[in-house]
């Protein structure tokens, strides 16, 4: 028996490796740079813990969550391995014990959060601690395009170069793009030994459902699994608390868990979940990464996750022991609005937001899938598979119908409206609704106006949702969520390809739960999100609360009226002269998509006083009167300064006007300019 095999048995108590582990362990033990993508529950931690015991010196483990580090350190200590963690959650005694073990050379594994790498003393500490290997857990956190980006992960490459030691990186959620980014950022682009061990977890049953009394749906799912450990993920902190209470009231044992709780409360919840067999934790995504509880029998999502990676990682916490486990994910229109808004309000560059919308489309594609969900999930990660037989669509295939005509109508509306509008406006056009916006853009004159009256608004929303799930259309972050067609949509529009839709999704659209009232229409929501993102950026820069820049009601009015000039902006409620001068250009740039035209300081001052329109009309009146009403007199004009004074003071009679410009100019311009002032 080899030394590695002996340690596997004597320390960890395993008689053999799980599939895929042995090759990785051997490569890491030899000191090779390694990137390993393994399914959640596939035994990633053993692949760096065992080599750490085989090799001389100290292995530093970079890990993203305190709970993960604490659990692994306690598990290692329980089997006699010298391990410690330096985290913000340590007591003074725990930190002192780690430093003492380091100085005496006893420590084999040292866990730390990536944020600690920004501390000036960390590199000095590690240089004198005989570090011989770096292990990076949850390596996808290095991806700036990923769902769990942690900026301090970018420092790991610098640490590897400074210590000049091999590095092994592990993750369960990395598509090809993310894998390339990991190699570039952690290994300086030099290809490590790469092990792709697949993403399939065949013991986990996958199921999605359209929200229809979502609380009752979650309570029913949990009741059918009473006595089993489970996790319910929610989109907000408030929902974790209300749903945990509802579960307790129904006779279950449940705890809420979210980032707003005190550290001791979170620790107690984690401890109880590890120790109690029948406990349900209702949590935000703050819970679960690194929770090494093998017998979690089910995971439910009360709200749609934000990406396929998030979904895969969260359901992967069930069934780590290989025994059957179940999942349920609820989704509805509010989820899509919430997730799209999160993306649109992000300060990320346009390319990042576009990629995030595409990732959300991919998750929607799994939710709205027509055949085997596992096939759809694995294909996202680049794996092909047969129908699994262990998902709700394999259990009960949905009824499909030829939706080509409906989809072609929707695509035609997008094209006729110049790919410049969201689903809400497009549906109004298709249904022939004479809304203010339809009239404003003369879309009631288009050939597509009223061609979709066979479906109601909910049906059309469900059709557009399925189209996004097929990635036929995407929101354009450059045009505030306006839908544009992707390449696969073109042959459908041209009549060269057909498309099927799910009938059950359309049927459930009419009996879905109540839709939350939004601050603005779906059409204006992306612009409101962009304005809020700009407000947040300005408020953080000035270190003031967001409402000090502009109140919500002011941003709502901007989103609904879409001012095109500083003069338009001046008429928005809550935009005074000082704020217009300070913030006007910034918010106009968001609305216009580019910087507004430069304006002469005198003209700009008039805009801040609400007199800009008067100035423009006075200019126009002057142009018509330069040679007098007859058009034959000697040319005469007023200076910009004189026009500015007239616009600012707005004289009401000829005497006052004459005092501003003199009798000659008053004779030429007085009557027409006083009429302009009166009309405005």
XYZ file of C-alpha atoms in Angstrom:
680
model
C 0.000 0.000 0.000
C 1.380 3.417 -0.979
C 1.914 6.212 1.530
C -0.985 8.125 -0.060
C -3.312 5.116 0.193
C -2.273 4.566 3.793
C -3.099 8.190 4.722
C -6.417 7.952 2.867
C -7.347 4.992 5.042
C -5.765 5.889 8.392
C -6.563 9.623 8.472
C -9.708 10.023 6.394
C -11.157 6.544 6.897
C -11.767 5.792 3.205
C -10.943 2.433 1.667
C -10.672 3.923 -1.810
C -10.991 7.058 -3.885
C -14.170 8.343 -5.438
C -14.219 8.410 -9.245
C -11.745 10.981 -10.561
C -10.039 11.746 -7.236
C -6.923 9.578 -7.488
C -5.458 11.171 -10.623
C -5.943 14.663 -9.180
C -4.421 13.723 -5.815
C -1.363 12.209 -7.538
C -0.867 15.285 -9.741
C -1.191 17.729 -6.818
C 1.100 15.579 -4.644
C 3.796 15.738 -7.342
C 3.751 19.538 -7.181
C 2.082 20.152 -10.543
C -0.134 23.151 -11.174
C -3.674 21.786 -11.332
C -7.149 23.006 -12.292
C -9.883 20.552 -11.332
C -13.560 20.967 -12.161
C -15.531 18.451 -10.139
C -19.252 18.146 -9.400
C -20.453 19.424 -6.038
C -20.150 16.542 -3.596
C -17.412 14.943 -5.696
C -14.822 15.236 -2.919
C -12.838 18.319 -3.949
C -11.462 19.079 -0.479
C -9.766 15.684 -0.202
C -7.877 16.468 -3.431
C -5.835 19.166 -1.675
C -6.059 18.005 1.954
C -4.494 14.585 1.287
C -1.590 15.976 -0.820
C -0.965 18.523 1.957
C -0.198 15.588 4.285
C 1.904 13.796 1.676
C 4.049 16.870 0.942
C 6.465 18.605 3.286
C 5.750 22.110 4.533
C 2.583 24.170 4.804
C -0.353 24.282 2.371
C -2.232 27.587 2.271
C -5.907 27.208 1.368
C -7.722 30.254 -0.003
C -11.430 29.869 0.655
C -14.294 32.370 0.282
C -16.480 31.784 3.343
C -15.767 31.614 7.049
C -18.304 28.812 7.542
C -16.524 26.662 4.952
C -13.117 27.197 6.571
C -14.333 26.566 10.084
C -16.095 23.324 9.134
C -13.081 21.950 7.269
C -10.631 22.911 10.028
C -12.793 21.251 12.678
C -13.148 18.110 10.533
C -9.368 17.929 10.017
C -8.620 18.426 13.703
C -11.120 15.676 14.502
C -8.965 13.203 12.529
C -5.699 14.434 14.031
C -4.512 16.844 11.309
C -2.873 20.103 12.411
C -5.005 22.744 10.678
C -6.034 26.307 11.436
C -7.787 29.314 9.963
C -7.153 33.039 10.114
C -10.527 34.732 9.686
C -12.403 37.749 10.986
C -14.606 35.297 12.875
C -11.745 34.020 15.059
C -11.590 34.612 18.785
C -8.294 35.997 20.119
C -7.514 32.570 21.561
C -8.076 30.862 18.196
C -5.799 33.326 16.398
C -3.055 32.962 19.043
C -3.230 29.155 18.683
C -2.787 29.425 14.884
C 0.246 31.721 15.196
C 1.809 29.419 17.781
C 1.299 26.360 15.515
C 2.804 28.280 12.595
C 5.878 29.391 14.530
C 6.532 25.879 15.800
C 6.146 24.410 12.287
C 3.343 22.016 13.286
C 0.637 23.402 10.993
C -0.040 21.465 7.767
C -2.990 23.438 6.395
C -3.695 27.133 6.907
C -7.055 28.445 5.700
C -7.581 32.132 4.983
C -10.061 34.350 3.159
C -8.870 36.097 -0.024
C -9.431 39.484 1.648
C -6.522 38.727 3.984
C -4.155 38.862 1.011
C -4.598 42.650 0.921
C -2.989 42.913 4.366
C 0.634 43.998 4.171
C 1.792 41.490 6.781
C 0.301 38.395 5.141
C 3.058 37.848 2.561
C 5.760 38.309 5.221
C 3.996 35.776 7.463
C 3.728 33.195 4.688
C 7.318 33.665 3.493
C 8.653 32.616 6.895
C 6.157 29.736 7.303
C 7.637 27.267 4.759
C 4.671 27.364 2.349
C 5.074 24.658 -0.292
C 1.650 24.756 -1.986
C -1.374 27.004 -2.502
C -4.854 25.516 -2.851
C -7.746 27.654 -4.104
C -11.254 26.501 -3.310
C -14.255 27.881 -5.267
C -11.815 29.120 -7.929
C -14.657 30.479 -10.083
C -14.718 33.461 -7.688
C -11.739 34.811 -9.653
C -13.921 35.349 -12.723
C -14.981 38.966 -13.139
C -17.749 37.707 -15.436
C -19.014 35.148 -12.961
C -21.817 35.103 -10.416
C -19.609 35.023 -7.288
C -16.749 37.367 -8.212
C -14.508 38.264 -5.269
C -12.028 41.056 -6.175
C -9.391 39.803 -3.739
C -9.171 36.513 -5.652
C -7.240 38.527 -8.240
C -4.370 38.763 -5.708
C -3.847 34.988 -5.659
C -1.771 35.017 -8.855
C 0.562 37.599 -7.275
C 0.864 35.394 -4.172
C 1.802 32.355 -6.285
C 4.513 34.335 -8.068
C 5.835 35.820 -4.809
C 6.086 32.428 -3.050
C 7.067 30.523 -6.233
C 5.105 27.410 -5.267
C 2.664 25.184 -7.182
C -1.033 26.043 -7.120
C -4.084 23.826 -7.376
C -7.512 25.346 -8.073
C -10.878 23.660 -7.584
C -14.443 24.532 -8.545
C -17.733 22.877 -9.408
C -19.227 25.716 -11.445
C -17.082 26.799 -14.370
C -18.180 26.978 -17.971
C -15.493 27.191 -20.679
C -15.268 30.990 -20.520
C -14.766 30.924 -16.748
C -12.165 28.148 -17.004
C -10.151 30.266 -19.455
C -10.309 33.202 -17.046
C -9.122 31.054 -14.124
C -6.098 29.938 -16.155
C -5.299 33.527 -17.161
C -5.599 35.001 -13.665
C -4.241 32.231 -11.426
C -1.697 30.582 -13.705
C -0.591 33.567 -15.831
C -2.040 31.891 -18.904
C 0.259 28.822 -18.630
C -1.969 25.775 -18.956
C -2.087 23.713 -15.737
C -2.897 20.027 -15.579
C -6.665 20.213 -16.100
C -9.158 17.629 -14.879
C -12.772 17.964 -16.007
C -14.717 15.431 -14.013
C -18.189 16.256 -15.294
C -21.113 18.126 -13.834
C -23.762 15.438 -13.625
C -25.316 14.585 -10.252
C -27.658 11.772 -11.341
C -28.995 11.221 -7.809
C -30.605 14.693 -7.742
C -34.130 14.970 -9.138
C -34.695 18.307 -10.915
C -38.036 20.118 -11.024
C -39.302 23.626 -11.819
C -42.776 25.124 -11.417
C -44.426 28.404 -12.343
C -45.324 30.341 -9.192
C -48.952 29.798 -8.196
C -49.391 30.631 -4.491
C -45.644 30.178 -3.958
C -45.753 29.975 -0.163
C -48.270 27.137 -0.344
C -46.123 25.413 -2.977
C -43.032 25.513 -0.712
C -44.998 24.409 2.365
C -46.488 21.492 0.422
C -43.075 20.426 -0.926
C -41.529 20.546 2.584
C -44.498 18.753 4.182
C -44.115 15.826 1.773
C -40.504 15.504 2.995
C -41.070 16.018 6.711
C -38.266 14.646 8.849
C -35.600 15.278 6.203
C -32.946 18.000 6.215
C -33.593 20.636 3.577
C -32.698 24.147 2.429
C -35.082 26.769 1.038
C -33.367 29.611 -0.842
C -35.083 33.006 -1.018
C -34.279 36.189 -2.903
C -34.634 38.549 0.089
C -33.817 38.554 3.790
C -37.398 39.418 4.744
C -38.747 36.394 2.879
C -36.386 34.022 4.720
C -37.882 35.130 8.036
C -41.544 35.043 6.961
C -41.187 31.654 5.246
C -39.293 30.152 8.203
C -42.160 31.281 10.462
C -44.725 29.750 8.098
C -42.844 26.434 8.119
C -42.654 26.432 11.923
C -46.367 27.266 12.147
C -47.072 24.283 9.878
C -45.323 21.897 12.270
C -41.829 21.807 10.736
C -38.610 22.914 12.439
C -37.083 25.789 10.493
C -34.526 28.564 10.952
C -33.956 31.739 8.954
C -30.417 32.575 7.829
C -29.176 35.726 6.088
C -26.272 38.152 6.042
C -28.073 40.699 8.224
C -28.085 38.400 11.269
C -25.550 38.644 14.063
C -22.474 36.461 13.642
C -23.364 34.322 16.684
C -26.872 33.734 15.310
C -25.457 32.560 11.998
C -22.935 30.309 13.742
C -25.706 28.768 15.828
C -27.825 28.133 12.708
C -24.875 26.479 10.948
C -24.103 24.332 13.999
C -27.709 23.217 14.431
C -28.045 22.398 10.721
C -24.937 20.215 10.874
C -26.155 18.394 13.984
C -29.951 18.117 13.649
C -31.479 15.655 11.210
C -34.868 17.283 10.622
C -33.954 20.965 10.447
C -34.881 23.195 7.513
C -32.829 26.347 6.884
C -34.570 29.131 4.973
C -31.747 31.241 3.642
C -30.378 33.729 1.195
C -27.395 32.653 -0.892
C -25.209 33.648 2.078
C -25.817 30.107 3.368
C -24.436 26.846 2.130
C -21.115 27.385 0.340
C -18.842 24.861 1.968
C -21.526 23.318 4.213
C -20.320 19.732 4.191
C -23.505 18.001 5.356
C -23.824 14.811 3.289
C -27.474 13.993 3.982
C -29.339 17.113 2.837
C -32.282 15.446 1.128
C -33.855 18.398 -0.648
C -33.291 21.968 -1.825
C -36.087 24.327 -2.854
C -35.874 27.765 -4.441
C -38.726 30.077 -3.479
C -37.324 32.522 -6.050
C -35.439 31.999 -9.294
C -31.624 32.043 -8.803
C -29.587 34.600 -10.739
C -27.725 32.227 -13.077
C -27.224 28.607 -14.085
C -24.001 28.551 -12.037
C -25.833 29.724 -8.903
C -28.614 27.194 -9.471
C -26.170 24.328 -10.003
C -24.125 25.235 -6.953
C -27.161 25.591 -4.679
C -28.954 22.386 -5.690
C -25.560 20.635 -5.424
C -25.753 20.927 -1.645
C -28.346 18.151 -1.664
C -27.468 14.461 -1.793
C -23.722 14.664 -1.296
C -23.843 11.127 0.108
C -24.967 9.852 -3.305
C -28.427 8.874 -2.085
C -31.509 10.256 -3.884
C -32.290 13.936 -3.318
C -34.948 16.273 -4.698
C -35.160 19.881 -5.816
C -37.913 22.346 -6.714
C -37.381 25.779 -8.238
C -40.253 28.268 -8.484
C -40.230 31.094 -11.011
C -42.549 33.764 -12.354
C -42.716 37.231 -13.951
C -41.659 38.992 -10.740
C -38.477 36.899 -10.604
C -37.507 37.910 -14.110
C -38.213 41.575 -13.405
C -36.179 41.395 -10.174
C -33.199 39.650 -11.784
C -33.217 41.908 -14.865
C -33.320 44.938 -12.561
C -30.351 43.618 -10.574
C -28.375 43.378 -13.804
C -29.478 46.769 -15.111
C -28.684 48.513 -11.792
C -25.226 46.986 -11.695
C -22.342 49.440 -12.172
C -20.711 46.844 -14.446
C -19.731 47.796 -18.023
C -22.230 47.180 -20.814
C -20.461 44.004 -22.014
C -20.720 42.467 -18.542
C -24.415 43.336 -18.245
C -25.046 41.895 -21.713
C -23.325 38.655 -20.673
C -25.369 38.528 -17.452
C -28.612 38.902 -19.434
C -27.481 36.023 -21.655
C -26.709 33.908 -18.571
C -30.153 34.666 -17.158
C -31.644 33.615 -20.513
C -29.784 30.306 -20.155
C -31.353 29.691 -16.728
C -34.748 30.656 -18.102
C -34.111 28.118 -20.855
C -33.823 25.381 -18.215
C -36.939 26.656 -16.420
C -38.939 26.723 -19.677
C -37.297 23.580 -21.126
C -39.458 21.329 -23.306
C -37.468 18.113 -22.809
C -35.203 16.666 -20.092
C -33.928 19.400 -17.753
C -30.675 17.569 -17.069
C -29.842 17.580 -20.773
C -30.362 21.354 -20.819
C -28.326 21.875 -17.634
C -25.380 19.751 -18.749
C -25.334 21.228 -22.242
C -24.772 24.643 -20.658
C -21.508 23.270 -19.229
C -20.589 21.687 -22.550
C -21.641 18.100 -21.773
C -23.938 15.906 -23.839
C -26.228 13.375 -22.187
C -29.191 11.119 -22.792
C -32.575 11.844 -21.220
C -32.091 11.303 -17.516
C -35.420 9.881 -16.371
C -35.017 11.726 -13.069
C -36.533 15.152 -13.691
C -40.088 16.420 -13.814
C -40.089 16.690 -17.618
C -38.962 13.083 -17.995
C -41.598 12.073 -15.423
C -44.382 13.961 -17.223
C -43.481 15.408 -20.645
C -45.218 18.762 -21.207
C -47.794 19.327 -23.957
C -46.211 21.238 -26.845
C -47.781 23.112 -29.762
C -46.564 24.807 -32.914
C -45.850 28.365 -31.752
C -44.206 29.497 -34.991
C -46.913 32.001 -35.917
C -46.983 33.626 -32.468
C -43.181 33.827 -32.279
C -42.981 35.218 -35.823
C -45.487 37.929 -34.904
C -43.445 38.826 -31.820
C -40.209 38.962 -33.828
C -41.885 41.096 -36.485
C -43.010 43.550 -33.801
C -39.459 43.758 -32.453
C -38.119 44.435 -35.939
C -40.836 46.966 -36.914
C -40.244 48.838 -33.655
C -36.553 49.097 -34.539
C -35.428 46.796 -31.687
C -35.868 49.789 -29.409
C -38.594 48.692 -26.977
C -39.220 46.160 -24.223
C -41.807 43.406 -24.022
C -44.457 45.616 -22.383
C -44.656 48.061 -25.289
C -44.334 45.301 -27.906
C -47.279 43.466 -26.361
C -49.365 46.671 -26.453
C -48.539 46.964 -30.169
C -49.385 43.320 -30.852
C -52.685 43.612 -28.959
C -53.592 46.879 -30.703
C -53.663 49.054 -27.579
C -53.730 52.822 -28.141
C -51.394 53.783 -25.284
C -49.723 57.188 -25.042
C -46.385 55.632 -25.990
C -47.874 53.793 -28.972
C -49.336 57.086 -30.230
C -46.139 59.020 -29.454
C -44.111 56.716 -31.703
C -46.906 56.267 -34.297
C -46.704 52.515 -33.773
C -50.459 52.297 -34.336
C -49.633 52.809 -38.020
C -47.351 49.756 -38.216
C -48.414 46.599 -40.048
C -47.947 44.599 -36.819
C -50.345 46.766 -34.807
C -53.147 44.570 -33.468
C -52.046 41.312 -35.133
C -51.769 39.476 -31.799
C -55.255 39.931 -30.315
C -55.740 36.173 -29.976
C -53.621 36.229 -26.788
C -53.967 38.400 -23.690
C -51.112 40.207 -21.926
C -50.243 37.304 -19.598
C -50.136 34.880 -22.525
C -47.864 37.180 -24.505
C -45.587 37.617 -21.485
C -45.295 33.824 -21.263
C -44.502 33.631 -25.002
C -41.784 36.288 -24.712
C -40.396 34.460 -21.662
C -40.147 31.203 -23.631
C -38.495 33.101 -26.491
C -35.876 34.443 -24.069
C -35.399 30.938 -22.699
C -34.615 29.802 -26.256
C -32.272 32.798 -26.534
C -34.168 34.096 -29.571
C -34.291 37.565 -28.011
C -32.256 39.362 -25.359
C -32.518 42.682 -23.500
C -30.098 45.300 -24.828
C -28.346 47.000 -21.860
C -27.343 49.845 -24.186
C -31.015 50.641 -24.848
C -32.477 50.106 -21.380
C -33.778 46.587 -21.830
C -35.121 46.965 -25.381
C -35.351 43.503 -26.925
C -33.193 42.605 -29.888
C -33.180 39.457 -31.997
C -30.330 36.965 -31.843
C -29.026 35.037 -34.826
C -31.146 31.875 -34.213
C -34.310 34.014 -34.544
C -33.614 35.047 -38.155
C -34.647 31.783 -39.913
C -37.874 31.707 -37.853
C -38.715 35.259 -38.909
C -37.964 34.409 -42.544
C -40.210 31.332 -42.479
C -37.275 28.945 -42.831
C -37.672 27.287 -39.392
C -40.466 26.397 -36.978
C -40.601 26.626 -33.203
C -42.602 24.770 -30.554
C -43.879 26.248 -27.293
C -45.130 24.744 -24.039
C -48.892 24.927 -23.673
C -48.869 24.440 -19.891
C -46.766 27.581 -19.387
C -49.360 29.620 -21.297
C -52.229 28.003 -19.395
C -50.630 28.744 -16.027
C -50.008 32.335 -17.075
C -53.725 33.017 -16.583
C -53.903 31.639 -13.079
C -50.531 32.715 -11.732
C -50.205 34.360 -8.328
C -50.526 38.106 -7.859
C -47.895 40.166 -9.637
C -46.126 42.723 -7.470
C -46.900 46.331 -8.371
C -43.813 47.892 -9.908
C -42.657 51.492 -9.424
C -42.829 52.060 -13.184
C -44.034 50.146 -16.219
C -41.985 47.232 -17.533
C -41.044 49.502 -20.425
C -39.473 52.146 -18.163
C -38.000 49.806 -15.530
C -34.576 49.288 -17.216
C -34.044 53.057 -17.529
C -35.054 53.552 -13.891
C -32.478 50.881 -12.954
C -29.787 52.695 -14.961
C -30.661 56.016 -13.312
C -30.496 54.378 -9.877
C -27.078 52.926 -10.705
C -25.842 56.401 -11.669
C -27.316 57.833 -8.469
C -25.593 55.178 -6.378
C -22.262 55.895 -8.053
C -22.572 59.646 -7.409
C -23.757 59.185 -3.819
C -20.896 56.800 -2.996
C -18.408 59.214 -4.527
C -19.810 62.101 -2.447
C -20.335 59.846 0.609
C -23.941 60.914 1.041
C -27.210 58.917 1.093
C -28.677 58.248 -2.358
C -31.761 60.413 -1.738
C -29.497 63.454 -1.268
C -28.655 63.219 -4.982
C -32.256 62.683 -6.143
C -35.309 61.136 -4.505
C -36.886 58.002 -6.013
C -39.914 59.964 -7.255
C -37.566 62.264 -9.226
C -35.862 59.307 -10.928
C -39.259 57.738 -11.647
C -40.389 60.936 -13.386
C -37.134 60.999 -15.390
C -37.671 57.387 -16.493
C -41.265 58.040 -17.513
C -40.780 61.398 -19.290
C -37.229 60.836 -20.628
C -36.061 64.490 -20.783
C -33.875 65.193 -23.811
C -32.332 68.520 -22.739
C -31.369 70.395 -19.597
C -34.480 72.493 -20.142
C -36.627 69.338 -20.076
C -34.725 68.158 -17.003
C -35.423 71.447 -15.214
C -39.162 70.680 -15.359
C -38.755 67.389 -13.455
C -39.998 67.562 -9.861
C -37.107 67.672 -7.399
C -34.584 69.057 -9.927
C -33.692 72.531 -8.725
C -31.138 74.895 -10.233
C -28.268 73.682 -8.060
C -28.908 69.979 -8.693
C -29.425 70.583 -12.389
C -26.057 72.302 -12.563
C -24.368 69.584 -10.502
C -26.009 66.406 -11.818
C -27.911 67.339 -14.982
C -25.288 66.257 -17.505
C -24.653 62.951 -15.702
C -28.299 61.868 -15.742
C -28.949 63.194 -19.247
C -26.010 61.076 -20.438
C -27.742 57.978 -19.040
C -31.042 58.845 -20.720
C -29.526 59.850 -24.068
C -26.891 57.123 -24.117
C -24.185 59.724 -24.790
C -22.947 63.019 -23.392
C -25.346 65.936 -24.050
C -24.235 68.716 -26.359
C -22.008 71.381 -24.839
C -23.889 74.534 -23.937
C -22.696 78.130 -23.602
C -22.414 79.047 -19.874
C -24.987 81.842 -20.234
C -27.444 79.507 -21.959
C -26.771 76.825 -19.360
C -27.563 79.249 -16.552
C -30.932 79.962 -18.185
C -31.676 76.226 -18.261
C -30.993 75.931 -14.529
C -33.461 78.779 -13.960
C -36.096 77.200 -16.166
C -35.772 79.903 -18.830
C -33.983 77.942 -21.532
C -37.091 77.310 -23.609
C -37.958 81.033 -23.511
C -34.457 81.836 -24.794
C -34.842 79.389 -27.697
C -38.222 80.854 -28.682
C -36.858 84.393 -28.448
C -34.037 83.389 -30.790
C -36.584 81.989 -33.232
C -38.708 85.166 -33.012
C -35.633 87.313 -33.620
C -34.719 85.289 -36.719
C -38.164 86.024 -38.169
C -37.803 89.753 -37.491
C -34.163 90.451 -38.408
C -35.276 92.535 -41.468
C -38.613 93.537 -40.010
C -42.055 92.189 -40.802
C -41.731 93.340 -44.437
C -38.340 91.660 -44.883
C -36.702 94.725 -46.460
C -35.362 96.696 -43.498
C -31.733 96.969 -42.436
C -30.694 93.827 -40.458
C -30.849 94.203 -36.671
C -30.233 91.678 -33.852
C -29.982 91.529 -30.090
C -26.903 90.192 -28.335
C -26.957 86.869 -26.472
C -26.612 88.822 -23.224
C -29.704 90.907 -24.065
C -31.713 87.794 -24.981
C -30.590 86.133 -21.738
C -31.775 89.153 -19.709
C -35.136 89.118 -21.468
C -35.536 85.356 -20.864
C -34.536 85.683 -17.218
C -36.621 88.768 -16.323
C -39.575 88.166 -18.675
C -40.794 91.751 -19.054
C -44.575 92.109 -19.252
C -44.938 95.428 -21.089
C -43.240 97.455 -23.804
C -41.887 100.068 -21.388
C -39.972 97.465 -19.364
C -38.807 95.744 -22.545
C -37.537 99.075 -23.936
C -35.563 99.637 -20.729
C -33.699 96.384 -21.416
C -32.872 96.824 -25.112
C -33.391 100.480 -26.058
C -36.093 102.132 -28.242
C -34.748 101.096 -31.686
C -34.604 97.390 -30.819
C -37.868 97.627 -28.905
C -39.603 98.974 -31.995
C -38.338 96.046 -34.084
C -38.684 93.161 -31.579
C -40.937 94.367 -28.755
C -44.325 93.156 -29.965
C -43.237 89.690 -31.138
C -41.010 88.954 -28.119
C -43.621 90.113 -25.597
C -46.029 87.703 -27.298
C -43.502 84.858 -26.806
C -43.148 85.733 -23.118
C -46.912 85.881 -22.698
C -47.392 82.488 -24.372
C -44.738 80.789 -22.247
